[in-house]
Structures are given as C-alpha cells and as structure tokens.
GROMACS .gro file of C-alpha atoms in nm:
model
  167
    1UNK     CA    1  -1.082   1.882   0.117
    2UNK     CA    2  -1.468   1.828   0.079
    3UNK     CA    3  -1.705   1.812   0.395
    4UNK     CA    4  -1.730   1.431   0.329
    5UNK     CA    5  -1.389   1.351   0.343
    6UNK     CA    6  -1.310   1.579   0.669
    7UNK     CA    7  -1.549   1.401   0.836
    8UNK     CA    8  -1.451   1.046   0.739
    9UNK     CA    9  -1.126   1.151   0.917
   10UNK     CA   10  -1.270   1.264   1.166
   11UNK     CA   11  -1.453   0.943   1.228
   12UNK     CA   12  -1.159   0.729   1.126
   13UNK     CA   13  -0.964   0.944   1.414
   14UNK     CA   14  -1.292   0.857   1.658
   15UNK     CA   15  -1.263   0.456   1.598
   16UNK     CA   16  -0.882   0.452   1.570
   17UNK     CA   17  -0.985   0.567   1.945
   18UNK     CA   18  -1.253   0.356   1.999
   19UNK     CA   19  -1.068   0.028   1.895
   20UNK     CA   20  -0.762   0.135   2.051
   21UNK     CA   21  -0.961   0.184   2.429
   22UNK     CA   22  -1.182  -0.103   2.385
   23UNK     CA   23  -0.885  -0.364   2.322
   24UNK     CA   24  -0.645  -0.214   2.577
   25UNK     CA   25  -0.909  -0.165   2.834
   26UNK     CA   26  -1.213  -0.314   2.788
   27UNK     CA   27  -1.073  -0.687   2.830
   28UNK     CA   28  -1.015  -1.010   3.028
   29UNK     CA   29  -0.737  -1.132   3.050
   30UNK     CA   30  -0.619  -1.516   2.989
   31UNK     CA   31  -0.333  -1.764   3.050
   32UNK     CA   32  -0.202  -1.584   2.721
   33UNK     CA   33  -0.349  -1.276   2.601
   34UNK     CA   34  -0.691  -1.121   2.633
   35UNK     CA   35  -1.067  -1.112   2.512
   36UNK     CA   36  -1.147  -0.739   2.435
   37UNK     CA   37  -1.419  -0.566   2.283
   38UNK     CA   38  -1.193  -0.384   1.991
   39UNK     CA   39  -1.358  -0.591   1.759
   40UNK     CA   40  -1.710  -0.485   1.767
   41UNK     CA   41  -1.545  -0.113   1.689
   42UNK     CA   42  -1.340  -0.264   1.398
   43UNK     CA   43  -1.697  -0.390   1.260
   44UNK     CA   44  -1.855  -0.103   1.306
   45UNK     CA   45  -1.588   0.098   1.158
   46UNK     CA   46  -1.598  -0.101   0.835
   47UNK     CA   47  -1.965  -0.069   0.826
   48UNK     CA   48  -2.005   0.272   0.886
   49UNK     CA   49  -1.690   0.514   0.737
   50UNK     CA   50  -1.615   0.238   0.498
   51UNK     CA   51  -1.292   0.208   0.255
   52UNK     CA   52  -0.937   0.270   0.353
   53UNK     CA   53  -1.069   0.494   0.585
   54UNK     CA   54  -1.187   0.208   0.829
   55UNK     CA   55  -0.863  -0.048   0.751
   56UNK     CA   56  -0.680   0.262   0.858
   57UNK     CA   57  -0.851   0.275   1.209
   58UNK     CA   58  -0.881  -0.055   1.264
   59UNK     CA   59  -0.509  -0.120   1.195
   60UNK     CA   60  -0.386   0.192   1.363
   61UNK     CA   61  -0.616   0.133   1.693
   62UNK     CA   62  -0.557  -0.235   1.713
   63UNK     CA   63  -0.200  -0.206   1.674
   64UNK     CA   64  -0.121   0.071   1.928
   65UNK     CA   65  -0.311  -0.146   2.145
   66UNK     CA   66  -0.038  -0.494   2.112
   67UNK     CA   67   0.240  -0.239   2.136
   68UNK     CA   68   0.071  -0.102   2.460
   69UNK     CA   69   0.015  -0.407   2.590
   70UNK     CA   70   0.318  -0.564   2.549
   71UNK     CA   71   0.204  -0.750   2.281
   72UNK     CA   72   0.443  -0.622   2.040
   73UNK     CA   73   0.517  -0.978   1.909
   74UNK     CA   74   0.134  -0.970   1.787
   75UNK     CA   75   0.178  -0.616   1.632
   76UNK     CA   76   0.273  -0.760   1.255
   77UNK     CA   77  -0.033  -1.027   1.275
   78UNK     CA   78  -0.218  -0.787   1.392
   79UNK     CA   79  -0.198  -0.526   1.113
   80UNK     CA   80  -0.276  -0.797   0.847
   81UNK     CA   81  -0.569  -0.959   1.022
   82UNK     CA   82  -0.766  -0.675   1.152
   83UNK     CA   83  -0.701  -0.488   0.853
   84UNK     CA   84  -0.849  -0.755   0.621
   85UNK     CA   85  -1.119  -0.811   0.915
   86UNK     CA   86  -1.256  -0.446   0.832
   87UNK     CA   87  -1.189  -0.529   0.459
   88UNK     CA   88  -1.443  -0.799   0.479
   89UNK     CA   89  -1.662  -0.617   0.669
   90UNK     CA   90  -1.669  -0.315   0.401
   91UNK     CA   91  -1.746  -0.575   0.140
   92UNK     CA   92  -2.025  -0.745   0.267
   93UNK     CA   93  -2.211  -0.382   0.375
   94UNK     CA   94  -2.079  -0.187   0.080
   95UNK     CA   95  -2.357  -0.024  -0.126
   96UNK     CA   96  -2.663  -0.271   0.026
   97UNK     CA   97  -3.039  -0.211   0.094
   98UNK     CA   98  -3.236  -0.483   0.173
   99UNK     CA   99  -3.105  -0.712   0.441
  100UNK     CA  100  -2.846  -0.458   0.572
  101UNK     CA  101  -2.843  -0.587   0.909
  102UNK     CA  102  -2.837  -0.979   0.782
  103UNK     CA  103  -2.513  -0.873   0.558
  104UNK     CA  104  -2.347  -0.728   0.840
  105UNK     CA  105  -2.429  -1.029   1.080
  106UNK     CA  106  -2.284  -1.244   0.810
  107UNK     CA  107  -1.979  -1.047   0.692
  108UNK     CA  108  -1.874  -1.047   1.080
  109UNK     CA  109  -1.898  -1.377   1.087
  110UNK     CA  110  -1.656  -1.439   0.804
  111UNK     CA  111  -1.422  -1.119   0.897
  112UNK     CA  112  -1.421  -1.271   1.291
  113UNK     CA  113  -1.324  -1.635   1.087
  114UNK     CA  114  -1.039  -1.444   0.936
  115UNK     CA  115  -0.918  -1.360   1.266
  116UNK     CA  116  -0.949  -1.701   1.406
  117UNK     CA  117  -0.732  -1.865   1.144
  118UNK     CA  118  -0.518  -1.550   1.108
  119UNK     CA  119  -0.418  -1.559   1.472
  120UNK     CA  120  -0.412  -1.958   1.450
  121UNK     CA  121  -0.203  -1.922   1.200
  122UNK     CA  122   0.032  -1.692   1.377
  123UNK     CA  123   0.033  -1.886   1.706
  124UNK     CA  124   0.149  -2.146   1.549
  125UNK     CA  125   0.469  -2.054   1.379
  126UNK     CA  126   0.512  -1.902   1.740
  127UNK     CA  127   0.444  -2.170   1.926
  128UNK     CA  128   0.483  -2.460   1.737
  129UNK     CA  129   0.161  -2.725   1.740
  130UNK     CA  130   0.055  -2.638   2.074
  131UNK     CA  131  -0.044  -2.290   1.978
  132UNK     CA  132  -0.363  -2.485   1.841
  133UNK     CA  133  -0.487  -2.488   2.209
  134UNK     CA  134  -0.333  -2.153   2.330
  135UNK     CA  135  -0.500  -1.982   2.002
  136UNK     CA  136  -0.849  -2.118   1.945
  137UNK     CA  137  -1.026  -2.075   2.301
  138UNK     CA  138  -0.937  -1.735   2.345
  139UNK     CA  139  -1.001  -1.636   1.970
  140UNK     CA  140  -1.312  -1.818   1.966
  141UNK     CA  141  -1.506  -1.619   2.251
  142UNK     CA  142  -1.341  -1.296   2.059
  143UNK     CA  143  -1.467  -1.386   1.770
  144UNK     CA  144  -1.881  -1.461   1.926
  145UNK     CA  145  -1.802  -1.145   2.158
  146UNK     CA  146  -1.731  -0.966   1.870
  147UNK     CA  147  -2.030  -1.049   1.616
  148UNK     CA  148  -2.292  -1.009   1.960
  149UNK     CA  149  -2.149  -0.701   2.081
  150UNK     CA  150  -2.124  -0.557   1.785
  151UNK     CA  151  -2.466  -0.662   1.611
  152UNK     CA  152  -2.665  -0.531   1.968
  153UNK     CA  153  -2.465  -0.215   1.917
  154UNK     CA  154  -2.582  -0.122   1.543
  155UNK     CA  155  -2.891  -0.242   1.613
  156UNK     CA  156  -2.919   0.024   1.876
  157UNK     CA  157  -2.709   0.294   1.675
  158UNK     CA  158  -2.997   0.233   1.414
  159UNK     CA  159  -3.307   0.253   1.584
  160UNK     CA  160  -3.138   0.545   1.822
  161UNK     CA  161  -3.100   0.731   1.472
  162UNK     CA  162  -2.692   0.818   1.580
  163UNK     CA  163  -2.643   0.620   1.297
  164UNK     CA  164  -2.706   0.959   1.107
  165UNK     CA  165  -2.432   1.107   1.216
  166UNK     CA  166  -2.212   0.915   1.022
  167UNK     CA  167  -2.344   0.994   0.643
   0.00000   0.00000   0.00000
C-alpha cells in the first residue's frame, strides 16, 4: 500500500468519525427526527479524499448514526442518499481549477437536492401523503445548514492552509 492510499484511509476513517459525531450529536431535534451537521462532513469528505473513499465514510458514518439513534428504519435510505450525496459532490469538484469554491457551492446544492427528494421519497412510502409535511421542513433547513456550514468551513480550511493536509 502506497503513502497516498494509507492516508486516504486514514482520512476516510477521520470523516466516517466526523459524520458519524456531527449527526448523532451535533443536532436539534424535531417532532420527527433531527437537523444535524453530518452533512457539511459528507461534503467535505467528497471534496477532499474523493472517490469510493468518501461514499465509504459518508455511508458508514451516516448510517451508524440512524442505527444509534434509533433511526434504524432510515438506515437503508440513508445508505443510498448520502452515498450518492458524496457522489455528487466528488463530481462536481473532481479534477477543477478555476472556480473551485463556486463548483463546490453548486454541487452541494444539487447533492443536498438529492437528499431532499431522497428522504421525500422515503417518507412517503412510510408515511403515506402526509410524509410531504413531516419530510420537507426538516430536510429543507438540513439541506441550507448543510451547504452554509459546510461552504464557511472550506472556506476557512483553505485560507487556514489545513487544507494541505489532505493531498
């Protein structure tokens, strides 16, 4: 194993973490489920170890965290959407120069989207029609939460040069 690929598992390992800690306790809780913070992490993750390395912590983190929770219900949604979340994410960032920054404001946008209908989706077959309402309030603060928090956060990785540490 090459130094590059130890320390993409090393970092997947770190935001497996990361996710994992900021969805089960980083959150606010609602009249069904939670807002949590996992998301910027899942972003990040895609943005900065890339490939199947990132879908692996974003899954594996997000995951443990319904099955922690009591959310186990959520777990099989959950490893499709934020798996294809950090899938987006990787494509819009992958192999970019100019613009990085406007790529990965965009790409979170469209990877938080994904979550929005995925879990719409989902909360429907649950809950019939009404999981409209139960689904799209919560999802949509994630979803802004997400793209803010996690924009502010490489913007300061960035210009803090940490950002280093990851290539």
């Amino acid at each position: 194993m090459n130094k590059s690929s130890t320390n993409k598992i090393v970092f997947s390992a770190l935001f497996a973490a990361l996710i994992f800690i900021g969805t089960q306790f980083i959150k606010i809780p609602l009249s069904i489920g939670y807002i949590h913070i996992g998301d910027t992490f899942i972003l990040l993750a895609g943005y900065y170890i890339g490939g199947y390395y990132a879908v692996i912590a974003s899954v594996l983190g997000s995951v443990l965290a319904d099955i922690f929770s009591g959310y186990l219900i959520y777990a099989p949604a959950t490893f499709i959407i934020k798996g294809l979340m950090a899938l987006i994410i990787i494509a819009f960032c992958k192999n970019t120069v100019k613009s990085k920054t406007l790529l990965f404001v965009l790409g979170s946008a469209l990877a938080e989207a994904c979550m929005i209908l995925g879990y719409l989706i989902y909360d429907i077959i649950l809950y019939g029609p009404s999981g409209i309402i139960v689904s799209l309030s919560g999802n949509l603060l994630q979803a802004v939460g997400g793209i803010v928090i996690s924009t502010a956060t490489l913007l300061l990785l960035e210009k803090s040069k940490i950002s280093k540490l990851f290539k």
